């Protein structure tokens, strides 16, 4: 999870987040290279005051500084389109979950298990145990199996919310009267935290998301325990 003075992204836990981090690093390398060249050019201009008074125009250099940025933009645009296509890829999901945003809590439902639905509220700071995180712990966690293709259907009952888990590269708006969906697969077991990412009212900062990723056998045991 995100900690103080952390400048990088959180460790990726899904293939979506891996692609986003790769694209970010690739773009940042290009930007740093351009900034270095521009900075060196400015230093050269400030240090050397020589000018060529018979200089009128130079077709070669104008052609170069027109063509080179075109190639740089293409180098950025093509991977960007690939990542966008990867994010919207609607593969065949093996598990579907429904998320509903409320003021100010989340409710979850497993559509294939009609009896399995629950609300998730933030645990007040006064009720936290040692080692638990303030403003991030919930009374009911979302439990999902690892290495399984999952579809999440998101909506809201009152105002616009946003369901987001950064380490999984997930962020989708919860809009009243509209169903938005996202597809993802978790690569490793663990506990992942998120928060509402759309200002939704007075308690916007107090509706966290806690997601637990477990192996399939533990997920089945959890379902049987809830249904019993």
mmCIF file of C-alpha atoms in Angstrom, residues 19-224:
data_model
loop_
_atom_site.group_PDB
_atom_site.id
_atom_site.type_symbol
_atom_site.label_atom_id
_atom_site.label_comp_id
_atom_site.label_asym_id
_atom_site.label_seq_id
_atom_site.Cartn_x
_atom_site.Cartn_y
_atom_site.Cartn_z
ATOM 1 C CA UNK A 19 1.110 -2.396 -18.183
ATOM 2 C CA UNK A 20 0.351 1.034 -16.716
ATOM 3 C CA UNK A 21 3.672 1.101 -14.825
ATOM 4 C CA UNK A 22 5.638 -0.012 -17.890
ATOM 5 C CA UNK A 23 4.061 2.715 -19.981
ATOM 6 C CA UNK A 24 4.694 5.334 -17.287
ATOM 7 C CA UNK A 25 8.381 4.380 -16.993
ATOM 8 C CA UNK A 26 8.829 4.349 -20.763
ATOM 9 C CA UNK A 27 7.239 7.797 -21.133
ATOM 10 C CA UNK A 28 9.259 9.229 -18.249
ATOM 11 C CA UNK A 29 12.512 8.079 -19.863
ATOM 12 C CA UNK A 30 11.597 9.934 -23.047
ATOM 13 C CA UNK A 31 10.616 13.070 -21.091
ATOM 14 C CA UNK A 32 13.844 13.033 -19.061
ATOM 15 C CA UNK A 33 15.884 12.647 -22.263
ATOM 16 C CA UNK A 34 14.105 15.633 -23.854
ATOM 17 C CA UNK A 35 14.514 17.784 -20.729
ATOM 18 C CA UNK A 36 18.221 16.928 -20.611
ATOM 19 C CA UNK A 37 18.755 17.989 -24.220
ATOM 20 C CA UNK A 38 16.785 21.214 -23.755
ATOM 21 C CA UNK A 39 18.689 22.036 -20.550
ATOM 22 C CA UNK A 40 22.065 21.443 -22.191
ATOM 23 C CA UNK A 41 21.015 23.598 -25.122
ATOM 24 C CA UNK A 42 20.016 26.445 -22.777
ATOM 25 C CA UNK A 43 23.319 26.202 -20.921
ATOM 26 C CA UNK A 44 25.202 26.251 -24.219
ATOM 27 C CA UNK A 45 23.306 29.361 -25.379
ATOM 28 C CA UNK A 46 23.921 31.160 -22.072
ATOM 29 C CA UNK A 47 27.599 30.234 -21.908
ATOM 30 C CA UNK A 48 28.550 30.914 -25.527
ATOM 31 C CA UNK A 49 27.473 34.355 -26.766
ATOM 32 C CA UNK A 50 28.626 33.873 -30.359
ATOM 33 C CA UNK A 51 26.149 34.623 -33.152
ATOM 34 C CA UNK A 52 26.484 34.149 -36.882
ATOM 35 C CA UNK A 53 25.349 37.427 -38.426
ATOM 36 C CA UNK A 54 25.082 36.025 -41.966
ATOM 37 C CA UNK A 55 22.685 33.270 -40.819
ATOM 38 C CA UNK A 56 19.359 33.460 -42.671
ATOM 39 C CA UNK A 57 17.781 30.022 -42.718
ATOM 40 C CA UNK A 58 18.746 26.375 -42.450
ATOM 41 C CA UNK A 59 16.409 23.919 -44.109
ATOM 42 C CA UNK A 60 18.219 20.844 -42.791
ATOM 43 C CA UNK A 61 17.891 21.644 -39.097
ATOM 44 C CA UNK A 62 14.283 22.775 -39.541
ATOM 45 C CA UNK A 63 13.477 19.455 -41.195
ATOM 46 C CA UNK A 64 15.168 17.537 -38.386
ATOM 47 C CA UNK A 65 13.413 19.345 -35.536
ATOM 48 C CA UNK A 66 10.080 18.792 -37.285
ATOM 49 C CA UNK A 67 10.504 15.090 -38.049
ATOM 50 C CA UNK A 68 12.105 14.034 -34.759
ATOM 51 C CA UNK A 69 9.157 15.189 -32.554
ATOM 52 C CA UNK A 70 6.781 13.317 -34.865
ATOM 53 C CA UNK A 71 8.683 10.074 -34.225
ATOM 54 C CA UNK A 72 8.791 10.797 -30.486
ATOM 55 C CA UNK A 73 5.017 11.315 -30.383
ATOM 56 C CA UNK A 74 4.488 8.089 -32.317
ATOM 57 C CA UNK A 75 6.741 6.261 -29.849
ATOM 58 C CA UNK A 76 4.461 7.468 -27.050
ATOM 59 C CA UNK A 77 1.128 7.124 -28.867
ATOM 60 C CA UNK A 78 1.488 3.506 -30.000
ATOM 61 C CA UNK A 79 2.156 2.025 -26.522
ATOM 62 C CA UNK A 80 -0.591 4.288 -25.145
ATOM 63 C CA UNK A 81 -3.136 2.848 -27.576
ATOM 64 C CA UNK A 82 -1.987 -0.651 -26.668
ATOM 65 C CA UNK A 83 -2.549 0.012 -22.957
ATOM 66 C CA UNK A 84 -5.979 1.552 -23.630
ATOM 67 C CA UNK A 85 -7.008 -1.494 -25.643
ATOM 68 C CA UNK A 86 -5.729 -3.751 -22.865
ATOM 69 C CA UNK A 87 -7.755 -1.839 -20.268
ATOM 70 C CA UNK A 88 -10.998 -2.165 -22.277
ATOM 71 C CA UNK A 89 -10.442 -5.787 -23.221
ATOM 72 C CA UNK A 90 -13.688 -7.578 -22.286
ATOM 73 C CA UNK A 91 -12.503 -11.151 -21.778
ATOM 74 C CA UNK A 92 -14.798 -13.970 -20.666
ATOM 75 C CA UNK A 93 -15.113 -13.613 -16.911
ATOM 76 C CA UNK A 94 -15.395 -16.541 -14.514
ATOM 77 C CA UNK A 95 -16.764 -14.520 -11.605
ATOM 78 C CA UNK A 96 -19.031 -11.460 -11.545
ATOM 79 C CA UNK A 97 -19.436 -9.043 -8.655
ATOM 80 C CA UNK A 98 -21.723 -6.069 -8.233
ATOM 81 C CA UNK A 99 -20.615 -2.952 -6.351
ATOM 82 C CA UNK A 100 -23.056 -0.252 -5.251
ATOM 83 C CA UNK A 101 -21.928 3.088 -3.861
ATOM 84 C CA UNK A 102 -23.918 4.823 -1.135
ATOM 85 C CA UNK A 103 -23.460 7.859 1.065
ATOM 86 C CA UNK A 104 -21.153 6.789 2.597
ATOM 87 C CA UNK A 105 -20.412 3.101 2.338
ATOM 88 C CA UNK A 106 -20.113 0.343 -0.253
ATOM 89 C CA UNK A 107 -22.384 -2.636 -0.731
ATOM 90 C CA UNK A 108 -21.294 -5.795 -2.529
ATOM 91 C CA UNK A 109 -23.232 -8.617 -4.109
ATOM 92 C CA UNK A 110 -22.262 -11.873 -5.790
ATOM 93 C CA UNK A 111 -25.038 -12.214 -8.407
ATOM 94 C CA UNK A 112 -24.603 -15.970 -8.860
ATOM 95 C CA UNK A 113 -25.060 -16.427 -5.109
ATOM 96 C CA UNK A 114 -28.345 -14.662 -4.407
ATOM 97 C CA UNK A 115 -28.035 -14.874 -0.654
ATOM 98 C CA UNK A 116 -24.528 -13.424 -0.564
ATOM 99 C CA UNK A 117 -24.592 -9.642 -0.254
ATOM 100 C CA UNK A 118 -23.232 -7.344 2.426
ATOM 101 C CA UNK A 119 -22.415 -3.732 3.248
ATOM 102 C CA UNK A 120 -18.922 -2.473 3.990
ATOM 103 C CA UNK A 121 -18.464 0.386 6.462
ATOM 104 C CA UNK A 122 -15.278 2.013 7.677
ATOM 105 C CA UNK A 123 -14.106 0.985 11.153
ATOM 106 C CA UNK A 124 -13.841 4.074 13.401
ATOM 107 C CA UNK A 125 -10.364 4.985 14.624
ATOM 108 C CA UNK A 126 -11.395 4.301 18.221
ATOM 109 C CA UNK A 127 -12.194 0.660 17.370
ATOM 110 C CA UNK A 128 -8.978 -0.152 15.502
ATOM 111 C CA UNK A 129 -6.636 -2.860 16.752
ATOM 112 C CA UNK A 130 -2.856 -2.721 16.730
ATOM 113 C CA UNK A 131 -1.478 -2.896 13.199
ATOM 114 C CA UNK A 132 -4.684 -1.793 11.479
ATOM 115 C CA UNK A 133 -4.731 1.251 9.241
ATOM 116 C CA UNK A 134 -6.680 4.384 10.009
ATOM 117 C CA UNK A 135 -9.406 5.325 7.490
ATOM 118 C CA UNK A 136 -8.737 2.118 5.490
ATOM 119 C CA UNK A 137 -10.113 -0.759 7.550
ATOM 120 C CA UNK A 138 -13.668 -1.994 6.965
ATOM 121 C CA UNK A 139 -15.984 -4.243 8.924
ATOM 122 C CA UNK A 140 -16.568 -6.482 5.878
ATOM 123 C CA UNK A 141 -13.877 -7.070 3.279
ATOM 124 C CA UNK A 142 -14.320 -8.030 -0.356
ATOM 125 C CA UNK A 143 -12.907 -11.527 -0.847
ATOM 126 C CA UNK A 144 -11.878 -12.593 -4.344
ATOM 127 C CA UNK A 145 -9.873 -15.556 -5.664
ATOM 128 C CA UNK A 146 -6.428 -15.110 -7.115
ATOM 129 C CA UNK A 147 -5.603 -15.902 -10.773
ATOM 130 C CA UNK A 148 -9.237 -15.772 -11.874
ATOM 131 C CA UNK A 149 -10.815 -13.499 -14.474
ATOM 132 C CA UNK A 150 -13.253 -11.233 -12.653
ATOM 133 C CA UNK A 151 -15.860 -8.777 -13.881
ATOM 134 C CA UNK A 152 -16.905 -5.964 -11.568
ATOM 135 C CA UNK A 153 -20.194 -4.149 -12.246
ATOM 136 C CA UNK A 154 -20.315 -0.755 -10.519
ATOM 137 C CA UNK A 155 -23.186 1.655 -9.911
ATOM 138 C CA UNK A 156 -24.496 4.039 -7.230
ATOM 139 C CA UNK A 157 -27.776 4.691 -5.459
ATOM 140 C CA UNK A 158 -27.520 8.423 -4.739
ATOM 141 C CA UNK A 159 -24.583 10.475 -6.069
ATOM 142 C CA UNK A 160 -21.496 9.779 -8.174
ATOM 143 C CA UNK A 161 -18.810 7.733 -6.423
ATOM 144 C CA UNK A 162 -15.665 6.096 -7.751
ATOM 145 C CA UNK A 163 -14.449 2.604 -6.828
ATOM 146 C CA UNK A 164 -10.661 2.537 -6.978
ATOM 147 C CA UNK A 165 -7.886 0.160 -5.879
ATOM 148 C CA UNK A 166 -4.517 1.626 -7.028
ATOM 149 C CA UNK A 167 -2.360 -1.495 -6.657
ATOM 150 C CA UNK A 168 -4.698 -3.333 -9.044
ATOM 151 C CA UNK A 169 -4.904 -0.449 -11.519
ATOM 152 C CA UNK A 170 -8.674 -0.192 -11.005
ATOM 153 C CA UNK A 171 -10.766 2.965 -11.024
ATOM 154 C CA UNK A 172 -14.337 3.138 -12.284
ATOM 155 C CA UNK A 173 -17.060 5.703 -11.653
ATOM 156 C CA UNK A 174 -20.205 4.628 -9.832
ATOM 157 C CA UNK A 175 -22.970 6.640 -11.522
ATOM 158 C CA UNK A 176 -26.628 6.433 -10.404
ATOM 159 C CA UNK A 177 -28.811 4.757 -13.023
ATOM 160 C CA UNK A 178 -25.843 3.487 -15.007
ATOM 161 C CA UNK A 179 -23.847 0.252 -14.938
ATOM 162 C CA UNK A 180 -20.110 0.521 -15.522
ATOM 163 C CA UNK A 181 -17.936 -2.555 -15.649
ATOM 164 C CA UNK A 182 -14.276 -3.449 -15.440
ATOM 165 C CA UNK A 183 -12.400 -6.674 -15.993
ATOM 166 C CA UNK A 184 -9.279 -7.685 -14.114
ATOM 167 C CA UNK A 185 -7.325 -10.592 -12.688
ATOM 168 C CA UNK A 186 -5.352 -10.493 -9.437
ATOM 169 C CA UNK A 187 -1.848 -11.962 -9.741
ATOM 170 C CA UNK A 188 -0.996 -12.547 -6.095
ATOM 171 C CA UNK A 189 -2.571 -13.085 -2.713
ATOM 172 C CA UNK A 190 -2.769 -10.210 -0.275
ATOM 173 C CA UNK A 191 -4.846 -7.380 1.154
ATOM 174 C CA UNK A 192 -5.347 -4.339 -1.062
ATOM 175 C CA UNK A 193 -6.765 -0.998 -0.017
ATOM 176 C CA UNK A 194 -8.575 1.715 -1.925
ATOM 177 C CA UNK A 195 -10.876 4.656 -1.366
ATOM 178 C CA UNK A 196 -13.663 6.514 -3.100
ATOM 179 C CA UNK A 197 -11.972 8.691 -5.720
ATOM 180 C CA UNK A 198 -14.868 11.015 -6.513
ATOM 181 C CA UNK A 199 -15.894 13.771 -4.098
ATOM 182 C CA UNK A 200 -19.334 12.588 -3.021
ATOM 183 C CA UNK A 201 -20.211 14.599 0.065
ATOM 184 C CA UNK A 202 -19.270 15.295 3.654
ATOM 185 C CA UNK A 203 -18.024 11.766 4.429
ATOM 186 C CA UNK A 204 -16.276 11.194 1.116
ATOM 187 C CA UNK A 205 -12.998 10.403 2.906
ATOM 188 C CA UNK A 206 -14.633 7.786 5.111
ATOM 189 C CA UNK A 207 -15.725 5.087 2.654
ATOM 190 C CA UNK A 208 -12.620 2.930 2.112
ATOM 191 C CA UNK A 209 -12.270 -0.279 0.125
ATOM 192 C CA UNK A 210 -10.584 -3.381 1.509
ATOM 193 C CA UNK A 211 -10.068 -6.302 -0.845
ATOM 194 C CA UNK A 212 -8.619 -9.654 0.148
ATOM 195 C CA UNK A 213 -7.178 -11.933 -2.524
ATOM 196 C CA UNK A 214 -7.005 -15.597 -1.514
ATOM 197 C CA UNK A 215 -6.462 -18.977 -3.229
ATOM 198 C CA UNK A 216 -9.526 -20.603 -4.720
ATOM 199 C CA UNK A 217 -9.952 -23.223 -1.978
ATOM 200 C CA UNK A 218 -10.038 -20.537 0.726
ATOM 201 C CA UNK A 219 -12.488 -18.525 -1.364
ATOM 202 C CA UNK A 220 -14.817 -21.540 -1.602
ATOM 203 C CA UNK A 221 -14.517 -22.132 2.150
ATOM 204 C CA UNK A 222 -15.392 -18.480 2.760
ATOM 205 C CA UNK A 223 -18.496 -18.792 0.570
ATOM 206 C CA UNK A 224 -19.603 -21.966 2.350
#
